[in-house]
Amino acid sequence: MNILALDTATEACSAALLVDGRILARYEVAGRSHTERMIPMVQALMAEAGLGYSQLDGYVCGIGPGSFAGVRIGLGFMKGLALAADRAAVGVSSLETLAWPSLQRGATQVLTAIDARMGEVYLAGYGATASGEPALLIPEQVCPPDRAPQMQSPQWHAAGTGWGSYEGILRTATGAQLLDVDGSALPRAEHALAIGQLRLARGAGQSLDTLVPRYLRNKVALTLQEQHALRANHT
């Protein structure tokens, strides 16, 4: 299968292409410049592989949670490509993508957290399965780090910028015994591609109508009063 994957849900912008069993990838920390970097990144991958879009068999896209604008930019672009070529597409959670590297290294439980700004984190827990697809153990949610759910099973690997920003608070709230922590990890398209490839191979491509962003919250910014209260809590 030839599969194109894209993730723009966080400050990272990445694209990956599976062609003839090998993966080509591009990754940059783009801040808010996803629109400028995403299309040239994809075009460079397609040129390197010598492929046209009609030769792709499927598409994989990171659907968040993360930046509202970033998720919309990437998902809109990929849906347009999939619609034009009449190809299957699948969405992969950014939190699930973060868990993939640890699961591939043999971890059995991974607790992922993305800094959601406004004093909150996006959080979820995943486990390993025989099929290779991550299994959702802790439902995806958005919460203040001090209100993260208590872990019933103690030993976890941890990944994501939520841990980089709030490791101490999350440790206390979850009660998790952390075997390792990567607090700088951001979602990468090649990891989303690996998960999406498994789903496409078993025929789990989604209707483009059901391929929608996973925001987890519907609020983009704090009011001035909420900003003042948040600062007061940190002092």
mmCIF file of C-alpha atoms in Angstrom:
data_model
loop_
_atom_site.group_PDB
_atom_site.id
_atom_site.type_symbol
_atom_site.label_atom_id
_atom_site.label_comp_id
_atom_site.label_asym_id
_atom_site.label_seq_id
_atom_site.Cartn_x
_atom_site.Cartn_y
_atom_site.Cartn_z
ATOM 1 C CA MET A 1 0.000 0.000 0.000
ATOM 2 C CA ASN A 2 1.025 3.596 -0.659
ATOM 3 C CA ILE A 3 -0.251 5.755 2.211
ATOM 4 C CA LEU A 4 0.160 9.446 2.986
ATOM 5 C CA ALA A 5 -0.081 10.631 6.612
ATOM 6 C CA LEU A 6 -0.193 14.102 8.119
ATOM 7 C CA ASP A 7 -0.272 15.502 11.649
ATOM 8 C CA THR A 8 -0.649 19.212 12.391
ATOM 9 C CA ALA A 9 -2.556 18.985 15.675
ATOM 10 C CA THR A 10 0.176 20.490 17.866
ATOM 11 C CA GLU A 11 3.092 22.871 17.382
ATOM 12 C CA ALA A 12 4.723 20.102 15.333
ATOM 13 C CA CYS A 13 4.020 19.785 11.616
ATOM 14 C CA SER A 14 4.841 16.406 10.108
ATOM 15 C CA ALA A 15 4.103 14.285 7.064
ATOM 16 C CA ALA A 16 4.982 10.707 6.214
ATOM 17 C CA LEU A 17 4.638 8.512 3.160
ATOM 18 C CA LEU A 18 4.603 4.734 3.004
ATOM 19 C CA VAL A 19 5.789 3.601 -0.424
ATOM 20 C CA ASP A 20 6.937 0.108 -1.420
ATOM 21 C CA GLY A 21 7.279 -0.885 2.224
ATOM 22 C CA ARG A 22 9.526 2.021 3.235
ATOM 23 C CA ILE A 23 8.616 5.192 5.102
ATOM 24 C CA LEU A 24 9.684 8.684 4.074
ATOM 25 C CA ALA A 25 9.069 11.391 6.665
ATOM 26 C CA ARG A 26 9.354 15.113 7.314
ATOM 27 C CA TYR A 27 9.033 16.805 10.722
ATOM 28 C CA GLU A 28 9.339 20.408 11.915
ATOM 29 C CA VAL A 29 8.282 22.319 14.988
ATOM 30 C CA ALA A 30 6.222 24.880 13.125
ATOM 31 C CA GLY A 31 4.547 26.922 15.841
ATOM 32 C CA ARG A 32 1.633 28.525 14.022
ATOM 33 C CA SER A 33 3.036 28.296 10.492
ATOM 34 C CA HIS A 34 1.474 24.958 9.553
ATOM 35 C CA THR A 35 -0.267 26.393 6.504
ATOM 36 C CA GLU A 36 3.020 27.591 5.015
ATOM 37 C CA ARG A 37 4.970 24.422 5.773
ATOM 38 C CA MET A 38 2.448 21.606 5.334
ATOM 39 C CA ILE A 39 1.886 21.650 1.564
ATOM 40 C CA PRO A 40 5.590 22.002 0.583
ATOM 41 C CA MET A 41 6.368 19.189 3.021
ATOM 42 C CA VAL A 42 3.836 16.866 1.373
ATOM 43 C CA GLN A 43 4.926 17.872 -2.122
ATOM 44 C CA ALA A 44 8.560 17.143 -1.256
ATOM 45 C CA LEU A 45 7.666 13.655 -0.047
ATOM 46 C CA MET A 46 5.634 12.885 -3.156
ATOM 47 C CA ALA A 47 8.458 14.128 -5.392
ATOM 48 C CA GLU A 48 11.052 12.085 -3.483
ATOM 49 C CA ALA A 49 8.934 8.964 -3.930
ATOM 50 C CA GLY A 50 8.128 9.753 -7.565
ATOM 51 C CA LEU A 51 4.405 9.294 -6.895
ATOM 52 C CA GLY A 52 1.298 11.075 -8.061
ATOM 53 C CA TYR A 53 -1.711 11.373 -5.765
ATOM 54 C CA SER A 54 -3.630 8.917 -7.933
ATOM 55 C CA GLN A 55 -1.098 6.255 -6.915
ATOM 56 C CA LEU A 56 -1.943 6.556 -3.224
ATOM 57 C CA ASP A 57 -4.140 3.862 -1.702
ATOM 58 C CA GLY A 58 -5.156 5.693 1.454
ATOM 59 C CA TYR A 59 -4.727 8.649 3.772
ATOM 60 C CA VAL A 60 -4.099 8.961 7.500
ATOM 61 C CA CYS A 61 -4.585 12.173 9.445
ATOM 62 C CA GLY A 62 -4.045 13.249 13.033
ATOM 63 C CA ILE A 63 -7.413 14.500 14.287
ATOM 64 C CA GLY A 64 -6.398 15.979 17.639
ATOM 65 C CA PRO A 65 -6.907 16.820 20.375
ATOM 66 C CA GLY A 66 -4.602 19.781 20.063
ATOM 67 C CA SER A 67 -4.632 23.198 18.467
ATOM 68 C CA PHE A 68 -8.058 23.996 17.056
ATOM 69 C CA ALA A 69 -6.558 25.737 14.021
ATOM 70 C CA GLY A 70 -3.853 23.116 13.483
ATOM 71 C CA VAL A 71 -6.319 20.234 13.523
ATOM 72 C CA ARG A 72 -8.649 21.984 11.061
ATOM 73 C CA ILE A 73 -5.811 22.845 8.669
ATOM 74 C CA GLY A 74 -4.439 19.316 8.422
ATOM 75 C CA LEU A 75 -7.759 17.515 8.400
ATOM 76 C CA GLY A 76 -9.268 19.816 5.780
ATOM 77 C CA PHE A 77 -6.282 19.326 3.484
ATOM 78 C CA MET A 78 -6.281 15.533 3.810
ATOM 79 C CA LYS A 79 -10.020 15.229 3.355
ATOM 80 C CA GLY A 80 -9.723 17.260 0.171
ATOM 81 C CA LEU A 81 -7.046 14.918 -1.200
ATOM 82 C CA ALA A 82 -9.002 11.799 -0.234
ATOM 83 C CA LEU A 83 -12.202 13.143 -1.768
ATOM 84 C CA ALA A 84 -10.512 14.157 -5.016
ATOM 85 C CA ALA A 85 -8.872 10.753 -5.424
ATOM 86 C CA ASP A 86 -11.810 8.744 -4.009
ATOM 87 C CA ARG A 87 -9.530 6.962 -1.544
ATOM 88 C CA ALA A 88 -10.004 5.593 1.956
ATOM 89 C CA ALA A 89 -9.011 7.729 4.917
ATOM 90 C CA VAL A 90 -8.628 7.149 8.638
ATOM 91 C CA GLY A 91 -8.171 9.498 11.574
ATOM 92 C CA VAL A 92 -5.771 8.824 14.429
ATOM 93 C CA SER A 93 -5.858 10.541 17.811
ATOM 94 C CA SER A 94 -2.852 12.678 18.695
ATOM 95 C CA LEU A 95 -2.792 11.076 22.156
ATOM 96 C CA GLU A 96 -2.785 7.618 20.596
ATOM 97 C CA THR A 97 0.021 8.632 18.245
ATOM 98 C CA LEU A 98 2.127 9.721 21.225
ATOM 99 C CA ALA A 99 1.732 6.274 22.795
ATOM 100 C CA TRP A 100 2.931 4.384 19.720
ATOM 101 C CA PRO A 101 6.744 4.629 20.146
ATOM 102 C CA SER A 102 6.611 3.354 23.734
ATOM 103 C CA LEU A 103 4.280 0.504 22.791
ATOM 104 C CA GLN A 104 6.648 -0.477 19.989
ATOM 105 C CA ARG A 105 9.514 -0.608 22.482
ATOM 106 C CA GLY A 106 7.601 -3.114 24.593
ATOM 107 C CA ALA A 107 5.637 -0.913 26.999
ATOM 108 C CA THR A 108 2.334 -2.395 28.110
ATOM 109 C CA GLN A 109 0.755 0.822 29.430
ATOM 110 C CA VAL A 110 1.369 4.385 28.255
ATOM 111 C CA LEU A 111 -0.186 7.503 29.754
ATOM 112 C CA THR A 112 -0.071 10.357 27.252
ATOM 113 C CA ALA A 113 -0.743 14.020 27.975
ATOM 114 C CA ILE A 114 -0.633 17.115 25.763
ATOM 115 C CA ASP A 115 -0.421 20.603 27.247
ATOM 116 C CA ALA A 116 -3.861 22.007 26.353
ATOM 117 C CA ARG A 117 -3.002 25.537 27.578
ATOM 118 C CA MET A 118 -5.441 27.366 29.847
ATOM 119 C CA GLY A 119 -4.151 25.300 32.792
ATOM 120 C CA GLU A 120 -5.381 21.985 31.380
ATOM 121 C CA VAL A 121 -4.082 18.844 29.707
ATOM 122 C CA TYR A 122 -5.463 16.438 27.150
ATOM 123 C CA LEU A 123 -4.912 12.979 28.625
ATOM 124 C CA ALA A 124 -5.478 9.317 27.790
ATOM 125 C CA GLY A 125 -4.009 5.894 28.528
ATOM 126 C CA TYR A 126 -3.223 3.114 26.057
ATOM 127 C CA GLY A 127 -2.209 -0.520 26.252
ATOM 128 C CA ALA A 128 -0.570 -3.022 23.934
ATOM 129 C CA THR A 129 -2.590 -5.567 21.949
ATOM 130 C CA ALA A 130 -1.730 -8.680 19.955
ATOM 131 C CA SER A 131 -2.940 -6.996 16.754
ATOM 132 C CA GLY A 132 -0.538 -4.090 17.222
ATOM 133 C CA GLU A 133 -3.220 -1.404 17.466
ATOM 134 C CA PRO A 134 -3.175 0.573 20.727
ATOM 135 C CA ALA A 135 -6.021 -0.277 23.107
ATOM 136 C CA LEU A 136 -7.708 2.603 24.914
ATOM 137 C CA LEU A 137 -7.424 2.024 28.671
ATOM 138 C CA ILE A 138 -8.092 5.532 30.031
ATOM 139 C CA PRO A 139 -10.675 7.519 28.027
ATOM 140 C CA GLU A 140 -9.484 10.660 26.267
ATOM 141 C CA GLN A 141 -10.329 13.723 28.324
ATOM 142 C CA VAL A 142 -9.383 17.314 29.042
ATOM 143 C CA CYS A 143 -8.847 18.312 32.661
ATOM 144 C CA PRO A 144 -6.717 20.432 35.001
ATOM 145 C CA PRO A 145 -3.612 18.383 35.799
ATOM 146 C CA ASP A 146 -4.506 18.197 39.485
ATOM 147 C CA ARG A 147 -7.814 16.548 38.545
ATOM 148 C CA ALA A 148 -6.348 13.838 36.337
ATOM 149 C CA PRO A 149 -7.872 10.414 37.058
ATOM 150 C CA GLN A 150 -6.307 8.092 39.615
ATOM 151 C CA MET A 151 -4.614 5.100 38.007
ATOM 152 C CA GLN A 152 -5.787 1.712 39.222
ATOM 153 C CA SER A 153 -2.778 -0.040 37.709
ATOM 154 C CA PRO A 154 0.425 1.542 39.044
ATOM 155 C CA GLN A 155 3.147 1.207 36.400
ATOM 156 C CA TRP A 156 3.031 3.450 33.339
ATOM 157 C CA HIS A 157 5.271 4.969 30.729
ATOM 158 C CA ALA A 158 4.522 8.661 30.138
ATOM 159 C CA ALA A 159 4.813 10.827 27.027
ATOM 160 C CA GLY A 160 3.741 14.243 25.825
ATOM 161 C CA THR A 161 4.098 17.937 26.575
ATOM 162 C CA GLY A 162 1.520 17.727 29.344
ATOM 163 C CA TRP A 163 4.127 15.821 31.312
ATOM 164 C CA GLY A 164 6.754 18.380 30.407
ATOM 165 C CA SER A 165 4.593 21.170 31.835
ATOM 166 C CA TYR A 166 2.968 19.418 34.808
ATOM 167 C CA GLU A 167 4.908 16.268 35.655
ATOM 168 C CA GLY A 168 4.891 16.766 39.417
ATOM 169 C CA ILE A 169 1.176 17.595 39.573
ATOM 170 C CA LEU A 170 0.237 14.712 37.275
ATOM 171 C CA ARG A 171 2.324 12.248 39.274
ATOM 172 C CA THR A 172 0.490 13.223 42.439
ATOM 173 C CA ALA A 173 -2.975 13.285 40.882
ATOM 174 C CA THR A 174 -2.696 9.984 39.011
ATOM 175 C CA GLY A 175 -0.679 8.100 41.622
ATOM 176 C CA ALA A 176 1.131 6.449 38.731
ATOM 177 C CA GLN A 177 4.534 4.855 39.142
ATOM 178 C CA LEU A 178 6.287 6.179 36.053
ATOM 179 C CA LEU A 179 8.861 3.927 34.458
ATOM 180 C CA ASP A 180 10.018 6.710 32.136
ATOM 181 C CA VAL A 181 8.848 10.163 31.063
ATOM 182 C CA ASP A 182 9.305 11.936 27.720
ATOM 183 C CA GLY A 183 7.923 15.382 28.427
ATOM 184 C CA SER A 184 8.978 16.856 25.089
ATOM 185 C CA ALA A 185 7.308 14.284 22.826
ATOM 186 C CA LEU A 186 5.033 15.607 20.080
ATOM 187 C CA PRO A 187 2.891 13.576 17.645
ATOM 188 C CA ARG A 188 4.697 12.480 14.477
ATOM 189 C CA ALA A 189 2.988 11.550 11.220
ATOM 190 C CA GLU A 190 5.061 8.375 10.772
ATOM 191 C CA HIS A 191 3.644 7.022 14.041
ATOM 192 C CA ALA A 192 0.091 7.937 13.039
ATOM 193 C CA LEU A 193 0.795 6.258 9.695
ATOM 194 C CA ALA A 194 1.767 2.992 11.419
ATOM 195 C CA ILE A 195 -1.514 2.939 13.347
ATOM 196 C CA GLY A 196 -3.558 4.032 10.341
ATOM 197 C CA GLN A 197 -1.955 1.395 8.132
ATOM 198 C CA LEU A 198 -3.215 -1.347 10.456
ATOM 199 C CA ARG A 199 -6.731 0.062 10.250
ATOM 200 C CA LEU A 200 -6.715 0.536 6.508
ATOM 201 C CA ALA A 201 -5.406 -3.013 6.057
ATOM 202 C CA ARG A 202 -8.434 -4.407 7.902
ATOM 203 C CA GLY A 203 -10.817 -2.222 5.918
ATOM 204 C CA ALA A 204 -11.506 0.305 8.666
ATOM 205 C CA GLY A 205 -11.320 3.408 6.483
ATOM 206 C CA GLN A 206 -13.809 6.088 7.515
ATOM 207 C CA SER A 207 -16.462 7.939 5.624
ATOM 208 C CA LEU A 208 -15.236 11.488 5.075
ATOM 209 C CA ASP A 209 -18.432 12.633 6.824
ATOM 210 C CA THR A 210 -17.361 10.873 10.027
ATOM 211 C CA LEU A 211 -13.726 11.979 9.808
ATOM 212 C CA VAL A 212 -13.977 14.980 12.130
ATOM 213 C CA PRO A 213 -11.708 16.797 14.592
ATOM 214 C CA ARG A 214 -11.431 15.484 18.149
ATOM 215 C CA TYR A 215 -11.376 18.692 20.134
ATOM 216 C CA LEU A 216 -12.446 17.397 23.595
ATOM 217 C CA ARG A 217 -13.394 20.965 24.522
ATOM 218 C CA ASN A 218 -15.191 23.779 22.752
ATOM 219 C CA LYS A 219 -13.346 26.727 24.251
ATOM 220 C CA VAL A 220 -10.365 28.355 22.521
ATOM 221 C CA ALA A 221 -9.257 30.971 25.049
ATOM 222 C CA LEU A 222 -9.799 32.157 28.608
ATOM 223 C CA THR A 223 -11.654 35.348 29.449
ATOM 224 C CA LEU A 224 -9.597 38.131 31.098
ATOM 225 C CA GLN A 225 -11.165 37.262 34.455
ATOM 226 C CA GLU A 226 -10.213 33.597 34.019
ATOM 227 C CA GLN A 227 -6.669 34.557 33.014
ATOM 228 C CA HIS A 228 -6.273 36.653 36.179
ATOM 229 C CA ALA A 229 -7.630 33.804 38.328
ATOM 230 C CA LEU A 230 -5.244 31.315 36.710
ATOM 231 C CA ARG A 231 -2.254 33.592 37.335
ATOM 232 C CA ALA A 232 -3.326 34.038 40.942
ATOM 233 C CA ASN A 233 -3.424 30.282 41.439
ATOM 234 C CA HIS A 234 0.154 29.986 40.182
ATOM 235 C CA THR A 235 1.491 32.631 42.576
#
